[in-house]
CSV table of C-alpha atoms and ligand atoms in Angstrom, one decimal:
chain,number,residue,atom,x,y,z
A,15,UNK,CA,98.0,107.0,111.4
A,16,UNK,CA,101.9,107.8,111.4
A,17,UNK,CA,103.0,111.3,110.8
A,18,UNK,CA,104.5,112.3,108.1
A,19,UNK,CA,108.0,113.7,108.2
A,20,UNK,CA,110.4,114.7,105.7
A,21,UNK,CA,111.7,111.9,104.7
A,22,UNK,CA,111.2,107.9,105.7
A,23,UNK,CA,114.3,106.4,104.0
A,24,UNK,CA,116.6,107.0,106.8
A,25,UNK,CA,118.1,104.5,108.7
A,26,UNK,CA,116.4,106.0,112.0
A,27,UNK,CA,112.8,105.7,110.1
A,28,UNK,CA,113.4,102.9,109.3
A,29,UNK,CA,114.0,101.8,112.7
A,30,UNK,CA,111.2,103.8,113.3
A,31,UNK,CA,109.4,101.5,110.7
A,32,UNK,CA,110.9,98.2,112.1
A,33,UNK,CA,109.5,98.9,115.5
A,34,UNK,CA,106.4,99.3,114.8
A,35,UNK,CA,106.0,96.1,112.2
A,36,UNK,CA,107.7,93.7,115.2
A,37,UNK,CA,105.2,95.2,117.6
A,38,UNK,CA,101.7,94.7,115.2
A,39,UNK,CA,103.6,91.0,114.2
A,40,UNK,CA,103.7,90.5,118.0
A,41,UNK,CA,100.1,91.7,118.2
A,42,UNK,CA,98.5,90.1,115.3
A,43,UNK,CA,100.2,86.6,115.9
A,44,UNK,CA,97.8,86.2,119.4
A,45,UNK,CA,95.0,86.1,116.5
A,46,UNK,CA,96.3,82.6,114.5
A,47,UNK,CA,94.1,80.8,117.5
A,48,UNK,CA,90.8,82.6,115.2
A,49,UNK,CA,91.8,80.0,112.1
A,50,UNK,CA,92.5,76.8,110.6
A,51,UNK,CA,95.0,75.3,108.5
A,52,UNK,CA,93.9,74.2,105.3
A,53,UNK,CA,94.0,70.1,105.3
A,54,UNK,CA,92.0,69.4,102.6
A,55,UNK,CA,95.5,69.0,100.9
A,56,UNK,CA,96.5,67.0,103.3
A,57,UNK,CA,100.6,68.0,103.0
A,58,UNK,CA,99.3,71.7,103.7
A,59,UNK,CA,97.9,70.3,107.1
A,60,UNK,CA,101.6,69.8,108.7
A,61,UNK,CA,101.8,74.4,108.5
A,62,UNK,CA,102.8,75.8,112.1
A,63,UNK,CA,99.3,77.3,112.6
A,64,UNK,CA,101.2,80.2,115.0
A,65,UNK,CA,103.2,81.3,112.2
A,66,UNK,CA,102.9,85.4,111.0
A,67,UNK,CA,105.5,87.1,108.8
A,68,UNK,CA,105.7,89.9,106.7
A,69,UNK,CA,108.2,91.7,104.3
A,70,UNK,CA,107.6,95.0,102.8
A,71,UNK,CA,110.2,96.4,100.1
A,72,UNK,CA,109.8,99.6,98.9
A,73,UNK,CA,111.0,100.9,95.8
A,74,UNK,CA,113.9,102.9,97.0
A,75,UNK,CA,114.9,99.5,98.3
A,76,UNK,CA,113.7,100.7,101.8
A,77,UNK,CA,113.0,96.7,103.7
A,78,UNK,CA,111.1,96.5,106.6
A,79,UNK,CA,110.8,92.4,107.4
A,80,UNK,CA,109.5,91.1,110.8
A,81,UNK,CA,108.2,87.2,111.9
A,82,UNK,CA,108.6,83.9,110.2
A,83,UNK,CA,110.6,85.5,107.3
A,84,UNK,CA,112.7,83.0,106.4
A,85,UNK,CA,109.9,79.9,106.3
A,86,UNK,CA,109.3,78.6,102.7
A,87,UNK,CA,105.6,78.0,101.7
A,88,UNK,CA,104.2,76.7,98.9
A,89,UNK,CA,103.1,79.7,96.8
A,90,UNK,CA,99.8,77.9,95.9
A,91,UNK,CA,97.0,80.8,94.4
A,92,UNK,CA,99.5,83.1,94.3
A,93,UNK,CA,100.8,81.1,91.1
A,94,UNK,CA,97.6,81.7,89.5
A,95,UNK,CA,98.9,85.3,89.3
A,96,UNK,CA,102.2,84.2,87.8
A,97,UNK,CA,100.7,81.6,85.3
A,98,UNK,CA,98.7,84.6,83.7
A,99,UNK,CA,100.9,86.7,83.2
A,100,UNK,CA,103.3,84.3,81.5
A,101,UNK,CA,100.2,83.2,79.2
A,102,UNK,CA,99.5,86.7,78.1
A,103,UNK,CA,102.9,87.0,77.5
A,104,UNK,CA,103.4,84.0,75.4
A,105,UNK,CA,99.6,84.0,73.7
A,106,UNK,CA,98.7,88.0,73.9
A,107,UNK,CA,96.1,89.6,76.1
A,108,UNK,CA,93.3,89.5,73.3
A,109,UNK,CA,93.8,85.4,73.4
A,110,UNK,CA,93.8,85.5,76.7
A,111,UNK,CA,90.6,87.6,77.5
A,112,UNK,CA,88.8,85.3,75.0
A,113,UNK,CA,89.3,82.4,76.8
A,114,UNK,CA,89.0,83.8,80.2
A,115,UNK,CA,86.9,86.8,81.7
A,116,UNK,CA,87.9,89.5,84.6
A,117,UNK,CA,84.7,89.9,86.5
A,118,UNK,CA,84.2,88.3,90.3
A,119,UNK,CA,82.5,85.3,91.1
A,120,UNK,CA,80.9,85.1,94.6
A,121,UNK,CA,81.8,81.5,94.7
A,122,UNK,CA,84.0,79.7,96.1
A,123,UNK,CA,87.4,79.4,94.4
A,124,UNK,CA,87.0,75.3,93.3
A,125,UNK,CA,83.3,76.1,92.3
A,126,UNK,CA,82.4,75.4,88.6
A,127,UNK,CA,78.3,76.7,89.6
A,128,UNK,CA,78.8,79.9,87.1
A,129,UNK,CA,80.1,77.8,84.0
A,130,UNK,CA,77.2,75.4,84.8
A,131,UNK,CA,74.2,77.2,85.5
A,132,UNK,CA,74.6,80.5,83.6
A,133,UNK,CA,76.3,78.5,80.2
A,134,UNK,CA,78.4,81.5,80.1
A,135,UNK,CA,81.3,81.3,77.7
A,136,UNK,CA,84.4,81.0,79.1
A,137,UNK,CA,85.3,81.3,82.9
A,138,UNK,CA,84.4,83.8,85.0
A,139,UNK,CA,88.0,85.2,85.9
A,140,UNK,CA,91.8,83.5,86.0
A,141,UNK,CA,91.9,83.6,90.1
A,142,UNK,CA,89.1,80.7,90.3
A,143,UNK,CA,90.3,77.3,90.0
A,144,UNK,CA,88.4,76.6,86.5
A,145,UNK,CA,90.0,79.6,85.0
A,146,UNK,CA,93.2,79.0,86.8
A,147,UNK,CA,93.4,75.4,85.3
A,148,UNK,CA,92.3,76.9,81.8
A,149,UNK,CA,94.5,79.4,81.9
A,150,UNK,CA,97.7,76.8,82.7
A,151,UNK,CA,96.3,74.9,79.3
A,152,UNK,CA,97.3,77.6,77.2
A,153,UNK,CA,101.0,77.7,78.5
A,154,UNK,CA,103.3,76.7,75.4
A,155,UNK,CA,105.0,73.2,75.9
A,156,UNK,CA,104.2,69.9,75.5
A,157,UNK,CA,105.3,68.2,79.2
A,158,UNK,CA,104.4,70.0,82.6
A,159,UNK,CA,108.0,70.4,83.0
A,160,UNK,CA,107.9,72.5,79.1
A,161,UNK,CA,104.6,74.3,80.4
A,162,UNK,CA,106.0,75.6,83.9
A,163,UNK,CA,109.7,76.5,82.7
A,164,UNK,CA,108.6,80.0,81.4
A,165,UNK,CA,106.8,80.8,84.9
A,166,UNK,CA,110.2,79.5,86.8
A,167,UNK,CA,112.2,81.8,84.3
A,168,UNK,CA,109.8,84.8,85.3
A,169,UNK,CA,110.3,84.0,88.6
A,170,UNK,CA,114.0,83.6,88.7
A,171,UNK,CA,114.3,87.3,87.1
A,172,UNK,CA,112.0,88.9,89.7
A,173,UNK,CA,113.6,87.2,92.8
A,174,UNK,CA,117.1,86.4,91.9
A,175,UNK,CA,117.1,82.8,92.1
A,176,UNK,CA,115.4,79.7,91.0
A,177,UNK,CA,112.7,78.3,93.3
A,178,UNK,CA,112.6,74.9,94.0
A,179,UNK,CA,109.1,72.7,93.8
A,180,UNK,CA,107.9,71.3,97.2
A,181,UNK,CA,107.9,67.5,96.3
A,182,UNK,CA,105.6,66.6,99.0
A,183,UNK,CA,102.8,69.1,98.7
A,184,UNK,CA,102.6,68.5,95.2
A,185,UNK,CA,102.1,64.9,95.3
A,186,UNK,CA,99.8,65.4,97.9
A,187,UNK,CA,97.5,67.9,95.9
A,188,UNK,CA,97.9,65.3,92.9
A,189,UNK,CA,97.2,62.3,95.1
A,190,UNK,CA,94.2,63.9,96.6
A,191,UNK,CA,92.7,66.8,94.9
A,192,UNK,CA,89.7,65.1,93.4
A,193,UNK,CA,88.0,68.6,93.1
A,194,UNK,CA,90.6,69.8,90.6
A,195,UNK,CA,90.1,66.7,88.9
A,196,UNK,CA,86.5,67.0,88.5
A,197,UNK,CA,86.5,70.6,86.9
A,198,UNK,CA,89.4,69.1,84.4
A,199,UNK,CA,87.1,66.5,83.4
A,200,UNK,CA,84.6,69.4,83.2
A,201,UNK,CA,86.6,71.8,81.5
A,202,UNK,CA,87.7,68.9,79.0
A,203,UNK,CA,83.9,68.3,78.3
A,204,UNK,CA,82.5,71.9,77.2
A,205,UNK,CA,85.9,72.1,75.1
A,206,UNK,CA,87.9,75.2,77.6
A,207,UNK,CA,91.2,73.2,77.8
A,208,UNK,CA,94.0,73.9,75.2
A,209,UNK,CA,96.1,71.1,75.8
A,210,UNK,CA,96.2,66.9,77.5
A,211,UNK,CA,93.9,67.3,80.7
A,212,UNK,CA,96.4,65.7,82.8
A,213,UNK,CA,99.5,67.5,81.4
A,214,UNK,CA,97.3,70.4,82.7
A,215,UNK,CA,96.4,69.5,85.6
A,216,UNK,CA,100.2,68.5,86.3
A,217,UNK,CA,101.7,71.4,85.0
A,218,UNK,CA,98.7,73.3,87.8
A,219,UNK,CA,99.6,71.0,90.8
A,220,UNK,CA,103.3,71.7,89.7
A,221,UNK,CA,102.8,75.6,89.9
A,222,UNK,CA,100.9,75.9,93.1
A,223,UNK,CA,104.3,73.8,94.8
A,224,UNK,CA,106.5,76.3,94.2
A,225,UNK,CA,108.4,77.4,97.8
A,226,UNK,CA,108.3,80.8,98.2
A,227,UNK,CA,109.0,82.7,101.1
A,228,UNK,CA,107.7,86.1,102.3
A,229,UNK,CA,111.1,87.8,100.6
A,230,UNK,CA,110.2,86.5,97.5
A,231,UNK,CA,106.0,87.8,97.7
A,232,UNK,CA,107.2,91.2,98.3
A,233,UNK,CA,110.0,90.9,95.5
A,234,UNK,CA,107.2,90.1,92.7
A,235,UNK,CA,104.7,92.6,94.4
A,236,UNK,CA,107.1,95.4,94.0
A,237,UNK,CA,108.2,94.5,90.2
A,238,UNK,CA,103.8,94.9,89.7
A,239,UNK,CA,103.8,97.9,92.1
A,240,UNK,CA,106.3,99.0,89.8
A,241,UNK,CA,104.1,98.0,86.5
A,242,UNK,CA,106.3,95.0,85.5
A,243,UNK,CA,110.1,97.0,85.3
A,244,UNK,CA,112.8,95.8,88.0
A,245,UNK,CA,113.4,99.0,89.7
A,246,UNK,CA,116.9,99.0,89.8
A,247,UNK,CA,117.6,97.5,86.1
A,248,UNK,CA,115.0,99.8,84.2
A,249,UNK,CA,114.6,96.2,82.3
A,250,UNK,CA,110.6,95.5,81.6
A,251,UNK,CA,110.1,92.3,83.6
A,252,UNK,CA,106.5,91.9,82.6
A,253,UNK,CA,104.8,94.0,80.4
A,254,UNK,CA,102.9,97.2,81.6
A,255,UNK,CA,99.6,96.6,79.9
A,256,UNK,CA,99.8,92.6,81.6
A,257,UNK,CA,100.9,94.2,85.1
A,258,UNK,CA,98.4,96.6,85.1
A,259,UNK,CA,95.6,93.9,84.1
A,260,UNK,CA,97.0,91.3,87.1
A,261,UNK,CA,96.8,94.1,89.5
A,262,UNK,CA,93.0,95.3,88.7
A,263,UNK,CA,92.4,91.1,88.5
A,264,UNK,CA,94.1,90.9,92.3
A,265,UNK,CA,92.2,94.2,93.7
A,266,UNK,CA,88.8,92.7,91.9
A,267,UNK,CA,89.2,88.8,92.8
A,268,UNK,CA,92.2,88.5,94.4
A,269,UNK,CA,91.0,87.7,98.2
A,270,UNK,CA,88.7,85.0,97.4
A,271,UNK,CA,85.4,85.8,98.5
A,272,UNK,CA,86.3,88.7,100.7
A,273,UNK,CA,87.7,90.7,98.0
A,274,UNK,CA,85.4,93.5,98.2
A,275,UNK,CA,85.9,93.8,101.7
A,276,UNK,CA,89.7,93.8,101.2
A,277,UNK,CA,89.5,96.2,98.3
A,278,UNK,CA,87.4,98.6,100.8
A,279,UNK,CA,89.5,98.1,104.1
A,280,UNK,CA,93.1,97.8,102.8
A,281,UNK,CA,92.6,99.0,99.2
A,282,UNK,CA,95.6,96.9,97.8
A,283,UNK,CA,95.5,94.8,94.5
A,284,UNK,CA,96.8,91.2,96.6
A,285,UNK,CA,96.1,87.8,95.9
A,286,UNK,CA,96.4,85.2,98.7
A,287,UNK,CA,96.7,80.9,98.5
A,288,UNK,CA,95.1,78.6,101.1
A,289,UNK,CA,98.6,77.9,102.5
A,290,UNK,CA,98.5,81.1,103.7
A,291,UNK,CA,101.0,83.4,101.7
A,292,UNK,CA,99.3,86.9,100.6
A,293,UNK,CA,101.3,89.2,98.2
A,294,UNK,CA,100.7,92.9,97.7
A,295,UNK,CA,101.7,95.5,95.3
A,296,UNK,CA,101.0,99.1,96.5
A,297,UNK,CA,101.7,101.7,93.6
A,298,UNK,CA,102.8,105.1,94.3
A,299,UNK,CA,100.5,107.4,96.0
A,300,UNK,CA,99.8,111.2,95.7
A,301,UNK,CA,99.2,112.6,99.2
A,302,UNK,CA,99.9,115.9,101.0
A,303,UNK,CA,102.3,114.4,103.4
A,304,UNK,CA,105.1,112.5,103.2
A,305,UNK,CA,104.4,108.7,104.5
A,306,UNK,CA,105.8,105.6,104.7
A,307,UNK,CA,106.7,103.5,101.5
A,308,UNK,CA,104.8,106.0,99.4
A,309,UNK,CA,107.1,105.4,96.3
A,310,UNK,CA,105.3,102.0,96.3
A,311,UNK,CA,105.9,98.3,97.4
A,312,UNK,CA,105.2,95.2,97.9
A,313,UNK,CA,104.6,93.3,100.2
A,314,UNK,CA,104.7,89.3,101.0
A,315,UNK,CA,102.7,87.3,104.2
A,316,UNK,CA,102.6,84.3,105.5
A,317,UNK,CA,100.1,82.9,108.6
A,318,UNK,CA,98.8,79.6,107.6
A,319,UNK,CA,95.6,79.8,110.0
A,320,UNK,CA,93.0,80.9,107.6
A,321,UNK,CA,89.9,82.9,107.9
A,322,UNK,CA,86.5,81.3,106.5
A,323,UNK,CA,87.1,82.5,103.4
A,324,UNK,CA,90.0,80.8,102.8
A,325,UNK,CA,92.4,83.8,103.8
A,326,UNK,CA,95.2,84.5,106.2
A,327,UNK,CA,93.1,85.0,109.5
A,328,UNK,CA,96.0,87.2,111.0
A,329,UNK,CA,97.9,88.1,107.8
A,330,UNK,CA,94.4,90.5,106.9
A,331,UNK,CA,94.0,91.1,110.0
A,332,UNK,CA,98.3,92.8,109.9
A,333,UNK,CA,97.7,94.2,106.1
A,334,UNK,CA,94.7,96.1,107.5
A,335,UNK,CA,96.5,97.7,110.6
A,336,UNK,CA,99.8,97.9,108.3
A,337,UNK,CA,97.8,99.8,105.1
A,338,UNK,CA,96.0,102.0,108.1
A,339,UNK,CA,98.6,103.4,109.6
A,340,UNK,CA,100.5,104.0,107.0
A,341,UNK,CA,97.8,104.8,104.8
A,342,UNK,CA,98.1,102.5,102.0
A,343,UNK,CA,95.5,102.3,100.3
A,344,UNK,CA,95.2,103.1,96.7
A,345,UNK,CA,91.8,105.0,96.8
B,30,LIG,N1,96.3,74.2,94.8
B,30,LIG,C1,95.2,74.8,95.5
B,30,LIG,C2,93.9,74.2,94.8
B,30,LIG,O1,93.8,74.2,93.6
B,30,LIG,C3,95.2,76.2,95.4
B,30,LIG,C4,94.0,76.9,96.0
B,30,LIG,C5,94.3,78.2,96.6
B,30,LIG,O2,95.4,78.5,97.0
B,30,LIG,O3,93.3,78.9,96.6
B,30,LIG,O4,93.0,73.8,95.4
């Protein structure tokens, strides 16, 4: 682990800081050959497999950003995140937590098992595709376009400009994702969905095509690090009660099926997407020495070659080292 010194927010640390992220991005990248890229959308397929970047922004503005930083993804999962938050912002929490519970699943994220076999009320958490699709079903609007505006408008507060839709991966997903479909036409049936199945499903597609890139991960990780205030304004972004809830939701079910091993070896509320982005928002932490970034960040990743469980094979593999040695974690 680092020393601490006095103070890490000088332009030598953060040289200091720099060196040492370009040297574990050089490391970590020789581990992409460990995983695959996702193809079952087959747009997603097309991904550099080699690609590993990372951004980190603390709160004093303090920017540490080393690899493929500039290369847009689509934001994928990550959106589930997003689509949440707007829906407890436009419906309430209560509504929300009525139509959609917080607890982990142990399945896979496109599995419908729990709603089937345990006829439990309402899905198991928003991260999972059936809650995720729910969730988008309760946006306000009538049209996708009406549905996704308020989760563009969010986003074009937190990072500072309005992110496009990837045209390709989205019809891809649309033209192929005859999972989704199937848990629609599920969801439809036992009377979860709130508005037209295929408006919804649209409106989901839609939100997981939004290009992103690591810049804009960290951005949104920070404003939740931060419990939903932009840290320069003062101005509440998201409510504190709804950041608060999407952080324990990201530390609890956030990593897929690895999210108790993520929660135990990093100890980050993150939420990752199967083209490989991970975001993470690390609040302020009380320790006897002075560390790195210990005002609280976020943090954005991108490696397209993915671990079995659906996760960044070299992007966990960098978080781990990264929330090590700087000591990261919030337990
Ligand atoms: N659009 C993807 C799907 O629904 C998102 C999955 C993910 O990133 O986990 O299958």
């Amino acid at each position: 682990m680092v020393q601490g010194i006095a103070n890490w927010s000088t332009e030598q640390s953060r040289e200091w800081l720099q060196s040492y992220v370009d040297d574990w991005v050089a490391f970590y990248r020789k581990h992409t050959g460990d995983g695959k890229v996702a193809t079952y959308i087959p747009e997603l397929a097309k991904a550099n497999p080699d690609a590993l970047g990372i951004t980190i922004i603390g709160k004093n503005g303090l920017t540490v950003r080393s690899g493929e930083v500039d290369e847009p993804f689509t934001i994928q999962s990550i959106s589930k995140v997003l689509s949440f938050i707007v829906a407890c912002m436009e419906r309430g929490v209560a509504y929300m937590l009525d139509r959609v519970d917080v607890e982990p699943t142990g399945e896979a994220f496109n599995s419908i098992m729990h709603l089937e076999m345990k006829q439990v009320k309402k899905p198991l958490n928003p991260f999972v595709n059936a809650g995720a699709i729910t969730v988008t079903s309760t946006l306000n609007g009538r049209t996708s376009d009406e549905k996704i505006e308020p989760i563009f408008a969010l986003l074009e507060k937190i990072i500072g400009y309005r992110p496009s839709l990837d045209i390709d991966v989205y019809e891809s997903e649309r033209d192929s994702s005859m999972r989704n479909r199937a848990i629609g036409y599920y969801l439809l049936e036992t009377g979860y969905l709130e508005s037209d199945m295929n408006t919804t499903l649209e409106t989901y597609f839609k939100q997981c095509s939004i290009k992103v890139t690591v810049d804009d991960l960290a951005r949104i990780g920070l404003i939740l690090a931060n419990d939903g205030e932009d840290i320069d304004t003062f101005e509440e972004i998201i409510p504190r009660p709804i950041a608060r809830i999407a952080k324990a939701l990201m530390l609890t079910c956030g990593m897929y099926d690895a999210s108790g091993k993520f929660a135990t070896y990093v100890g980050i509320p993150a939420k990752s997407g199967v083209s490989g982005g991970i975001i993470g928002a690390v609040p302020p932490r009380v320790r006897e020495e002075v560390l790195p970034f210990m005002e609280g960040c976020g943090i954005g990743v991108y490696g397209p070659a993915l671990d079995d469980n659906g996760n960044s094979v070299s992007g966990i593999r960098l978080l781990r080292h990264v929330a090590s040695q700087w000591d990261l974690s919030i337990f």
